[in-house]
Amino acid sequence: MPAQAPLLVRTPPRISATATTAASATAAPRPSLGSGTRTAPHPEFRPQEIRPQSNPLVRQRIAADGRTVRWTATGGEGTPLLVLPGWTSHLTVDWTSGPVAAFHHALSERFRLLRYDPPGIGLSADSDAGTTSGRTSRTGPDAGPPDFSLEHQVDHAEAVIDAAGGAAVSVLATGFAGPVALALAARRPELVHKLVLFGTAASFLADPDHPDGLGPSVPKAIEGLVRADWRLGSRVVAELLLPGVAPEEVLWYSEYQRICATAGAAAAMLRANCALEARALLADVSAPLLALRKQDSYLVTASVVRRLVNAVADGRSRTLPGSSALPYFEGPAAVVSEVEAFLRPEHGRLTARELTVLARLREGLSNRAIARELGISEHTTARHLANVNVKLGVNSRGAAVARAVELSLL
């Protein structure tokens, strides 16, 4: 399919009179990613001041269902990392404001990051109807409601991969995107290098084989609330997804959802996503898979993750501190470290000297004792241990030893 002309990005919806326009905004410093298990409010963490900064170039592609998908590519080289929108998204806001932007910037420093808004959501919600590359776009006011079925969501992901060059990608799926990622890997294995799932599963509704799922009355009740009062509904959804984060972050995410989607689009997406089902495809998933979850998450339990990784050919899991269902809160740096260690293991490889220092640490030796035994300075020992922590994605001596044992490095 021929490449299509890039689109100019409009300023995201203005929330207050203090918001600036794209023309007048100056590039702000990149969002910083905290390393603790509880996220401090970001300097830009002000719902009334969401504004653009250094917006990436946004392109568009017509998917197999005839709808326009808008997408961006940022960051470095190597195997691209495709981020599947697991709930509401907005290409501009997701790059410019709050913890969502901080998370994406951190990923883009490590990977060539591909992001997109599905039809009906974010920048893909208001595309003008038209014709591109011989296909007629059905996105627009007369196109009818978007289709969030599994088949169409996989089509949208394939359209972005194709538009980005058609090479295999690694995939990061959060929220409701788990079944989409698994279906993509099962149906198009040549397109998927590796899979990372965070806080998501192969299905969401409870049944005899999936007793930990949601009862059907729960999403139905939330959908009704979203349609009746999106302001209140967005707050309820935020509380469900982020039970362990600061109140101001919950408020920010509530308003963020309302920027990304109308009440009708959010309700339709919620109904369709809760019903997504990919368990029958797990045996066909050959790509290596890492499933991440927060320790106290009640939306995706340990048993759900265990059944998932046992059902695929090459699955493993990791549990992180916290309870939120989204990777942007409660220690996002740890999530980024896990993603990088899994997708780029060569960047986590320890040197022979670092392994020696780590082995002495396992024996209970102090930095001074390690330095004396190896004939190096305490400063050099401390530097080796700092490098070990970075490579293993941990922040303490005990955690470094535990992680090394888990990875069979010791």
Coordinates of N, CA and C in Angstrom, one line a residue, residues 297-390:
S297 N -3.5 -6.2 42.5 CA -4.5 -6.0 41.5 C -5.6 -7.0 41.7
Y298 N -6.9 -6.5 41.7 CA -8.0 -7.4 41.8 C -8.7 -7.6 40.4
L299 N -8.3 -6.8 39.4 CA -8.9 -7.0 38.1 C -8.2 -8.1 37.3
V300 N -6.9 -8.3 37.5 CA -6.2 -9.4 36.9 C -5.4 -10.1 38.1
T301 N -5.9 -11.3 38.5 CA -5.4 -12.0 39.6 C -4.2 -12.9 39.2
A302 N -3.5 -13.4 40.2 CA -2.3 -14.2 40.0 C -2.7 -15.5 39.3
S303 N -3.9 -16.0 39.6 CA -4.3 -17.3 38.9 C -4.6 -17.1 37.5
V304 N -5.2 -15.9 37.1 CA -5.4 -15.6 35.7 C -4.1 -15.5 34.9
V305 N -3.1 -14.9 35.5 CA -1.8 -14.8 34.8 C -1.2 -16.1 34.7
R306 N -1.3 -16.9 35.7 CA -0.7 -18.2 35.7 C -1.3 -19.1 34.6
R307 N -2.6 -19.1 34.5 CA -3.2 -19.9 33.5 C -2.8 -19.4 32.1
L308 N -2.7 -18.1 31.9 CA -2.3 -17.5 30.7 C -0.9 -18.0 30.2
V309 N 0.1 -17.8 31.1 CA 1.5 -18.1 30.7 C 1.7 -19.6 30.5
N310 N 0.9 -20.4 31.2 CA 1.0 -21.9 31.0 C 0.3 -22.4 29.7
A311 N -0.6 -21.5 29.2 CA -1.3 -21.9 28.0 C -0.5 -21.6 26.7
V312 N 0.5 -20.7 26.7 CA 1.2 -20.3 25.5 C 2.5 -21.1 25.5
A313 N 3.2 -21.1 24.3 CA 4.4 -21.9 24.1 C 5.5 -21.4 25.0
D314 N 5.7 -20.1 25.1 CA 6.9 -19.6 25.8 C 6.4 -18.4 26.7
G315 N 5.9 -18.7 27.8 CA 5.3 -17.6 28.7 C 6.0 -17.6 30.0
R316 N 6.1 -16.4 30.6 CA 6.6 -16.1 31.9 C 5.9 -15.0 32.5
S317 N 6.0 -14.8 33.8 CA 5.3 -13.7 34.5 C 6.2 -13.0 35.5
R318 N 5.8 -11.8 35.8 CA 6.5 -11.0 36.9 C 5.5 -10.3 37.7
T319 N 5.6 -10.2 39.0 CA 4.7 -9.5 39.8 C 5.4 -8.3 40.4
L320 N 4.8 -7.1 40.3 CA 5.4 -5.8 40.8 C 4.6 -5.3 41.9
P321 N 5.2 -4.5 42.8 CA 4.4 -3.9 43.9 C 3.3 -3.0 43.4
G322 N 2.2 -2.9 44.2 CA 1.2 -1.9 43.8 C -0.1 -2.6 43.5
S323 N -1.1 -1.8 43.1 CA -2.4 -2.4 42.8 C -3.1 -1.8 41.5
S324 N -2.5 -0.8 40.9 CA -3.1 -0.2 39.7 C -3.1 -1.1 38.5
A325 N -4.1 -0.9 37.6 CA -4.2 -1.7 36.5 C -3.6 -1.1 35.2
L326 N -3.0 0.0 35.4 CA -2.3 0.8 34.3 C -0.8 0.9 34.6
P327 N 0.1 0.9 33.6 CA 1.5 1.0 33.9 C 2.1 2.3 34.2
Y328 N 1.2 3.4 34.1 CA 1.7 4.8 34.2 C 1.8 5.2 35.6
F329 N 1.3 4.4 36.6 CA 1.2 4.8 38.0 C 1.9 3.8 38.9
E330 N 2.3 4.2 40.1 CA 2.9 3.3 41.1 C 4.1 2.6 40.5
G331 N 5.2 3.4 40.3 CA 6.4 2.8 39.9 C 6.5 2.4 38.4
P332 N 6.2 3.4 37.5 CA 6.3 3.1 36.1 C 7.7 2.7 35.6
A333 N 8.7 3.3 36.3 CA 10.1 2.9 35.9 C 10.4 1.5 36.0
A334 N 9.8 0.8 37.0 CA 10.0 -0.7 37.1 C 9.4 -1.4 35.9
V335 N 8.2 -0.9 35.5 CA 7.6 -1.5 34.3 C 8.5 -1.4 33.1
V336 N 9.0 -0.1 32.9 CA 9.9 0.1 31.7 C 11.1 -0.8 31.8
S337 N 11.7 -1.0 33.0 CA 12.9 -1.8 33.2 C 12.5 -3.3 32.8
E338 N 11.4 -3.8 33.2 CA 11.0 -5.1 32.9 C 10.8 -5.3 31.4
V339 N 10.1 -4.3 30.8 CA 9.9 -4.4 29.3 C 11.3 -4.4 28.6
E340 N 12.2 -3.5 29.0 CA 13.5 -3.5 28.3 C 14.3 -4.8 28.5
A341 N 14.3 -5.3 29.8 CA 15.0 -6.5 30.0 C 14.5 -7.7 29.2
F342 N 13.2 -7.7 29.0 CA 12.6 -8.8 28.2 C 12.8 -8.6 26.7
L343 N 12.6 -7.4 26.2 CA 12.7 -7.2 24.8 C 14.1 -7.0 24.3
R344 N 14.9 -6.5 25.2 CA 16.3 -6.3 24.8 C 17.3 -6.9 25.8
P345 N 17.3 -8.2 26.0 CA 18.1 -8.8 27.0 C 19.6 -8.5 27.0
E346 N 20.1 -8.1 25.8 CA 21.5 -7.8 25.7 C 21.8 -6.6 26.5
H347 N 20.8 -5.7 26.8 CA 21.1 -4.5 27.5 C 21.1 -4.8 29.0
G348 N 20.7 -6.0 29.4 CA 20.7 -6.4 30.8 C 21.8 -7.4 31.2
R349 N 22.6 -7.7 30.2 CA 23.6 -8.7 30.4 C 24.7 -8.2 31.4
L350 N 25.1 -8.9 32.4 CA 26.1 -8.5 33.3 C 27.5 -8.9 32.8
T351 N 28.5 -8.1 33.2 CA 29.9 -8.4 32.8 C 30.4 -9.4 33.8
A352 N 31.5 -10.0 33.5 CA 32.1 -11.0 34.4 C 32.4 -10.5 35.8
R353 N 32.9 -9.2 35.8 CA 33.3 -8.6 37.1 C 32.0 -8.3 37.9
E354 N 30.9 -7.9 37.2 CA 29.7 -7.6 37.9 C 29.1 -8.9 38.5
L355 N 29.2 -10.0 37.8 CA 28.7 -11.2 38.3 C 29.5 -11.7 39.5
T356 N 30.9 -11.4 39.5 CA 31.7 -11.8 40.6 C 31.3 -11.0 41.8
V357 N 31.1 -9.7 41.6 CA 30.7 -8.8 42.8 C 29.4 -9.3 43.3
L358 N 28.5 -9.6 42.4 CA 27.1 -10.0 42.8 C 27.2 -11.4 43.6
A359 N 28.1 -12.3 43.2 CA 28.3 -13.5 43.9 C 28.8 -13.3 45.3
R360 N 29.7 -12.4 45.5 CA 30.2 -12.1 46.8 C 29.1 -11.4 47.6
L361 N 28.3 -10.6 47.0 CA 27.2 -10.0 47.7 C 26.2 -11.0 48.2
R362 N 26.0 -12.1 47.4 CA 25.1 -13.1 47.8 C 25.7 -13.9 49.1
E363 N 27.0 -13.9 49.2 CA 27.6 -14.5 50.4 C 27.5 -13.7 51.6
G364 N 27.0 -12.5 51.5 CA 26.8 -11.6 52.6 C 27.9 -10.6 52.9
L365 N 28.9 -10.5 51.9 CA 30.0 -9.6 52.2 C 29.6 -8.2 52.0
S366 N 30.2 -7.3 52.8 CA 30.0 -5.9 52.6 C 30.8 -5.3 51.4
N367 N 30.6 -4.1 51.1 CA 31.3 -3.5 50.0 C 32.8 -3.5 50.3
R368 N 33.1 -3.2 51.5 CA 34.6 -3.1 51.9 C 35.2 -4.5 51.8
A369 N 34.5 -5.5 52.2 CA 35.0 -6.9 52.1 C 35.2 -7.4 50.7
I370 N 34.2 -7.0 49.9 CA 34.2 -7.4 48.5 C 35.4 -6.7 47.8
A371 N 35.6 -5.4 48.1 CA 36.7 -4.7 47.5 C 38.1 -5.3 47.9
R372 N 38.2 -5.6 49.2 CA 39.4 -6.2 49.7 C 39.7 -7.6 49.0
E373 N 38.7 -8.4 48.9 CA 38.9 -9.7 48.3 C 39.2 -9.6 46.8
L374 N 38.6 -8.7 46.1 CA 38.8 -8.6 44.6 C 40.0 -7.6 44.3
G375 N 40.5 -6.9 45.3 CA 41.6 -6.0 45.0 C 41.2 -4.8 44.2
I376 N 40.0 -4.3 44.5 CA 39.5 -3.1 43.9 C 39.1 -2.1 45.0
S377 N 38.8 -0.9 44.6 CA 38.4 0.1 45.6 C 37.0 -0.1 46.0
E378 N 36.6 0.5 47.2 CA 35.2 0.5 47.6 C 34.3 1.3 46.6
H379 N 34.9 2.3 46.0 CA 34.2 3.2 45.1 C 33.8 2.3 43.8
T380 N 34.8 1.6 43.3 CA 34.6 0.7 42.2 C 33.6 -0.4 42.5
T381 N 33.6 -0.9 43.7 CA 32.6 -1.9 44.0 C 31.2 -1.3 44.0
A382 N 31.1 -0.2 44.6 CA 29.8 0.5 44.6 C 29.3 0.8 43.2
R383 N 30.2 1.2 42.3 CA 29.8 1.4 40.9 C 29.4 0.2 40.2
H384 N 30.0 -1.0 40.5 CA 29.6 -2.2 39.9 C 28.2 -2.6 40.4
L385 N 27.9 -2.4 41.7 CA 26.6 -2.7 42.2 C 25.6 -1.8 41.7
A386 N 25.9 -0.6 41.5 CA 24.9 0.4 40.9 C 24.6 -0.1 39.4
N387 N 25.6 -0.5 38.7 CA 25.4 -1.0 37.3 C 24.5 -2.2 37.3
V388 N 24.7 -3.1 38.3 CA 23.9 -4.3 38.4 C 22.5 -4.0 38.7
N389 N 22.2 -3.0 39.6 CA 20.8 -2.6 39.9 C 20.1 -2.1 38.6
V390 N 20.8 -1.3 37.8 CA 20.2 -0.7 36.6 C 19.9 -1.8 35.6

